[in-house]
Amino acid sequence: MKIIKAKDYNDLSRKAANIISAQIIMKPNCVLGLATGSTPIGTYKQLVEWYEKGDLDFSEVTTVNLDEYKGLPRENDQSYYYFMNDNLFSKVNINKNQTYLPDGMIEDSEQACREYNAVIHSLGGVDLQLLGLGHNGHIGFNEPGIAFETETHCVTLSERTIKANMRFFVSEADVPRQAYTMGIKTIMSAHHILLVVSGEDKADIVKEAFFGPVTPQVPASILQLHNHVTIVADEAALSKCEEL
Ligand code: F6R
């Protein structure tokens, strides 16, 4: 596990975008696993900027996102489809037919997960998987206690995650209670994992996840066992890691 210390959020975003752009340059037809949430927004912004300058070409890239709320249509501005379109897909020359997210509007959870697993398998593996880190150690929507062997599945969000995500909705009642997410097994099968984490409020979980025991109670701790993980974190997020 390689931990790259960034000065602040902007520096973190640039460093993470550098790693993603290197992946695209080295393998133009790569499969990128993507994340939503606040942390990667700066990374996407930087990638768009480099695309606009002519330094990046997304035409052969395929993307698979980690997760999607169940029950939100794509047009809903809180759906992860909308987020990805808004922050990246509509701003670069990616082929939209090569961008995948779980379909939140499939009511039958088993069918939705089966279909998404089939998509991921058909792509032959994820070259670079981008992740954020939840305050409770979740990755994707894999909440504490989840079995490490799972593939795409339907989850009921924890109270803490609902509260954390509430800031994007009109009220807490509007936050969907369920989501489809890639499982830990799917995430762990990516060739390279890039986790971005920022802010003092994440300092405790960073220490627990990357310097504590590997346990399903802290889903991100499993990343300690992956052989190619890069963590890009700002100083605030690393402030409790005396080990560094
Ligand atoms: C997003 C996702 C989540 C977030 C995590 C951190 O697709 O799967 O695991 O990465 O909740 O979110 P932020 O970056 O908003 O703190």
Coordinates of C-alpha atoms and ligand atoms in Angstrom, one line a residue:
M1 CA 0.0 0.0 0.0
K2 CA 1.5 3.3 -1.1
I3 CA 0.3 6.4 0.7
I4 CA 0.9 9.7 -1.1
K5 CA 0.6 12.8 1.1
A6 CA -0.9 15.8 -0.5
K7 CA -0.7 19.3 0.9
D8 CA -4.4 20.1 0.5
Y9 CA -7.5 19.1 -1.4
N10 CA -6.3 20.8 -4.7
D11 CA -3.0 19.0 -4.5
L12 CA -4.8 15.7 -3.8
S13 CA -7.0 16.2 -6.8
R14 CA -4.1 16.9 -9.1
K15 CA -2.1 13.9 -7.9
A16 CA -5.1 11.6 -8.2
A17 CA -5.9 12.9 -11.7
N18 CA -2.2 12.4 -12.6
I19 CA -2.5 8.7 -11.7
I20 CA -5.7 8.3 -13.7
S21 CA -4.4 10.1 -16.7
A22 CA -1.2 8.0 -16.6
Q23 CA -3.5 5.0 -16.8
I24 CA -5.3 6.3 -19.8
I25 CA -2.1 7.2 -21.6
M26 CA -0.5 3.9 -20.9
K27 CA -3.6 2.0 -21.9
P28 CA -6.1 4.1 -23.9
N29 CA -8.7 1.3 -23.9
C30 CA -8.5 0.8 -20.2
V31 CA -11.5 0.0 -17.9
L32 CA -11.8 2.6 -15.1
G33 CA -13.8 1.9 -12.0
L34 CA -15.3 5.3 -10.9
A35 CA -16.7 6.7 -7.6
T36 CA -19.0 9.5 -6.8
G37 CA -19.2 11.6 -3.6
S38 CA -17.5 14.9 -2.8
T39 CA -13.9 13.8 -2.7
P40 CA -13.4 12.9 -6.4
I41 CA -15.0 16.0 -7.7
G42 CA -11.7 17.9 -7.9
T43 CA -10.1 14.9 -9.6
Y44 CA -12.7 14.9 -12.3
K45 CA -12.4 18.6 -12.7
Q46 CA -8.7 18.3 -13.3
L47 CA -9.2 15.5 -15.8
V48 CA -11.7 17.6 -17.7
E49 CA -9.2 20.5 -17.7
W50 CA -6.5 18.3 -19.2
Y51 CA -8.9 16.9 -21.7
E52 CA -9.8 20.5 -22.8
K53 CA -6.2 21.3 -23.2
G54 CA -5.9 18.3 -25.6
D55 CA -3.7 16.2 -23.2
L56 CA -6.2 13.4 -22.6
D57 CA -8.4 11.3 -24.8
F58 CA -11.3 9.3 -23.4
S59 CA -12.5 7.9 -26.7
E60 CA -11.5 4.3 -26.0
V61 CA -12.0 4.3 -22.2
T62 CA -14.7 2.2 -20.6
T63 CA -16.0 3.0 -17.1
V64 CA -17.9 1.1 -14.5
N65 CA -19.2 2.9 -11.4
L66 CA -19.2 1.5 -7.9
D67 CA -22.8 2.2 -7.0
E68 CA -26.2 3.7 -7.6
Y69 CA -29.2 4.5 -5.4
K70 CA -32.1 2.1 -5.8
G71 CA -35.2 3.9 -7.0
L72 CA -33.7 7.1 -8.4
P73 CA -34.2 7.6 -12.1
R74 CA -31.1 8.8 -14.1
E75 CA -32.7 12.2 -14.5
N76 CA -32.8 12.8 -10.8
D77 CA -30.0 15.2 -10.0
Q78 CA -29.1 13.1 -6.9
S79 CA -28.6 9.9 -8.9
Y80 CA -25.1 8.8 -9.4
Y81 CA -25.7 8.6 -13.2
Y82 CA -26.5 12.3 -13.1
F83 CA -23.4 13.0 -11.0
M84 CA -21.1 11.2 -13.4
N85 CA -22.6 12.9 -16.4
D86 CA -22.5 16.3 -14.8
N87 CA -18.9 16.0 -13.5
L88 CA -17.2 14.0 -16.2
F89 CA -19.0 12.2 -19.0
S90 CA -20.7 15.2 -20.6
K91 CA -17.4 17.1 -20.5
V92 CA -15.0 14.7 -22.2
N93 CA -15.1 12.6 -25.4
I94 CA -16.1 9.4 -23.7
N95 CA -18.4 7.1 -25.6
K96 CA -21.5 7.1 -23.4
N97 CA -22.2 3.5 -24.5
Q98 CA -19.1 2.5 -22.7
T99 CA -20.1 4.0 -19.3
Y100 CA -21.8 1.7 -16.9
L101 CA -23.6 2.2 -13.6
P102 CA -26.0 -0.2 -11.8
D103 CA -29.5 0.5 -13.0
G104 CA -31.3 1.9 -9.9
M105 CA -34.7 1.6 -11.5
I106 CA -34.6 -2.2 -11.7
E107 CA -37.0 -3.1 -8.9
D108 CA -35.9 -6.7 -8.7
S109 CA -32.6 -6.5 -6.8
E110 CA -31.3 -9.9 -7.8
Q111 CA -31.8 -9.1 -11.5
A112 CA -30.1 -5.7 -11.1
C113 CA -27.1 -7.2 -9.4
R114 CA -26.9 -10.1 -11.8
E115 CA -27.0 -7.8 -14.8
Y116 CA -24.3 -5.5 -13.4
N117 CA -22.0 -8.4 -12.4
A118 CA -22.4 -9.7 -16.0
V119 CA -21.3 -6.3 -17.3
I120 CA -18.2 -6.2 -15.1
H121 CA -17.2 -9.7 -16.0
S122 CA -17.7 -9.1 -19.7
L123 CA -15.2 -6.2 -19.5
G124 CA -12.5 -8.6 -18.3
G125 CA -11.5 -6.7 -15.2
V126 CA -11.0 -3.2 -13.9
D127 CA -7.6 -1.7 -14.6
L128 CA -7.9 1.2 -12.1
Q129 CA -10.6 1.5 -9.5
L130 CA -11.1 4.9 -7.9
L131 CA -12.5 4.9 -4.3
G132 CA -13.6 7.4 -1.7
L133 CA -13.7 6.5 2.0
G134 CA -16.8 6.7 4.2
H135 CA -16.6 7.9 7.8
N136 CA -17.4 4.4 9.0
G137 CA -14.9 2.8 6.7
H138 CA -17.3 2.0 3.9
I139 CA -16.1 1.7 0.3
G140 CA -18.7 1.8 -2.4
F141 CA -21.8 1.2 -0.2
N142 CA -20.3 -1.7 1.5
E143 CA -21.1 -0.9 5.1
P144 CA -19.5 -2.3 8.3
G145 CA -20.2 -6.0 8.8
I146 CA -20.4 -6.8 5.1
A147 CA -18.8 -10.1 4.0
F148 CA -15.6 -9.6 2.1
E149 CA -16.6 -12.2 -0.6
T150 CA -19.6 -10.3 -2.1
E151 CA -20.0 -9.1 -5.7
T152 CA -22.7 -6.6 -6.7
H153 CA -25.5 -6.6 -4.2
C154 CA -28.3 -4.5 -2.8
V155 CA -27.6 -2.8 0.5
T156 CA -29.7 -1.0 3.1
L157 CA -27.8 2.2 4.0
S158 CA -26.7 2.7 7.6
E159 CA -28.1 5.7 9.5
R160 CA -24.6 7.3 9.5
T161 CA -24.4 7.1 5.7
I162 CA -28.0 8.4 5.3
K163 CA -27.1 11.4 7.5
A164 CA -23.8 12.0 5.6
N165 CA -25.6 11.9 2.3
M166 CA -28.5 14.1 3.5
R167 CA -26.6 17.2 2.6
F168 CA -27.3 16.5 -1.1
F169 CA -31.1 16.1 -0.6
V170 CA -33.9 18.4 0.4
S171 CA -34.5 16.4 3.6
E172 CA -33.4 13.2 5.3
A173 CA -36.6 11.6 4.2
D174 CA -35.6 12.0 0.6
V175 CA -32.4 10.0 0.9
P176 CA -33.0 6.6 -0.6
R177 CA -32.7 3.8 1.9
Q178 CA -31.2 1.3 -0.5
A179 CA -28.5 1.1 -3.1
Y180 CA -26.8 -1.3 -5.5
T181 CA -23.1 -1.5 -5.0
M182 CA -20.1 -3.4 -6.3
G183 CA -19.1 -5.8 -3.5
I184 CA -15.7 -6.0 -1.8
K185 CA -14.8 -9.0 -3.9
T186 CA -15.4 -7.0 -7.1
I187 CA -13.4 -4.0 -5.8
M188 CA -10.5 -6.2 -4.7
S189 CA -10.3 -7.8 -8.2
A190 CA -9.2 -4.5 -9.8
H191 CA -5.6 -4.5 -10.9
H192 CA -4.9 -1.1 -9.2
I193 CA -6.9 0.7 -6.6
L194 CA -6.7 4.4 -6.0
L195 CA -8.4 5.8 -2.9
V196 CA -8.8 9.5 -2.3
V197 CA -9.5 10.9 1.1
S198 CA -9.5 14.4 2.4
G199 CA -10.2 16.3 5.6
E200 CA -9.7 16.1 9.3
D201 CA -13.1 14.5 9.8
K202 CA -11.7 11.4 8.0
A203 CA -8.4 11.2 10.1
D204 CA -9.7 8.7 12.6
I205 CA -11.1 6.3 10.0
V206 CA -7.9 6.6 7.8
K207 CA -5.8 5.5 10.8
E208 CA -8.2 2.7 11.7
A209 CA -8.6 1.4 8.1
F210 CA -5.0 1.5 7.0
F211 CA -3.1 1.0 10.3
G212 CA -5.6 -1.1 12.3
P213 CA -6.6 -4.7 12.0
V214 CA -8.3 -6.1 8.8
T215 CA -11.9 -6.6 9.8
P216 CA -15.3 -6.5 8.1
Q217 CA -16.2 -3.9 10.7
V218 CA -14.0 -1.5 8.7
P219 CA -14.6 -2.5 5.1
A220 CA -11.7 -0.4 3.7
S221 CA -9.2 -2.3 5.9
I222 CA -9.3 -5.2 3.4
L223 CA -7.4 -2.9 1.0
Q224 CA -4.3 -3.6 3.2
L225 CA -4.3 -7.1 1.6
H226 CA -4.4 -5.9 -2.0
N227 CA -1.1 -5.8 -3.8
H228 CA -1.5 -2.6 -5.7
V229 CA -3.2 0.2 -3.7
T230 CA -2.4 3.9 -3.8
I231 CA -3.9 6.2 -1.3
V232 CA -3.8 9.9 -2.0
A233 CA -4.7 11.8 1.1
D234 CA -4.3 15.3 2.3
E235 CA -2.4 16.3 5.4
A236 CA -5.6 16.7 7.4
A237 CA -6.8 13.2 6.6
L238 CA -3.4 11.8 7.6
S239 CA -3.1 13.9 10.7
K240 CA -3.6 11.0 13.1
C241 CA -1.2 8.6 11.4
E242 CA 1.9 8.9 13.6
E243 CA 3.3 6.0 11.6
L244 CA 3.9 8.3 8.6
Ligands
F6R1 C1 -19.3 6.9 -3.9 C2 -19.2 5.9 -2.8 C3 -18.9 6.2 -1.4 C4 -18.1 7.4 -1.2 C5 -17.9 7.7 0.3 C6 -17.1 8.9 0.6 O1 -19.6 6.3 -5.1 O2 -19.3 4.7 -3.2 O3 -18.3 5.1 -0.8 O4 -16.8 7.3 -1.8 O5 -19.1 7.8 0.9 O6 -17.8 10.0 0.2 P1 -17.3 11.5 0.2 O7 -16.2 11.6 -0.8 O8 -18.4 12.4 -0.2 O9 -16.8 11.8 1.5

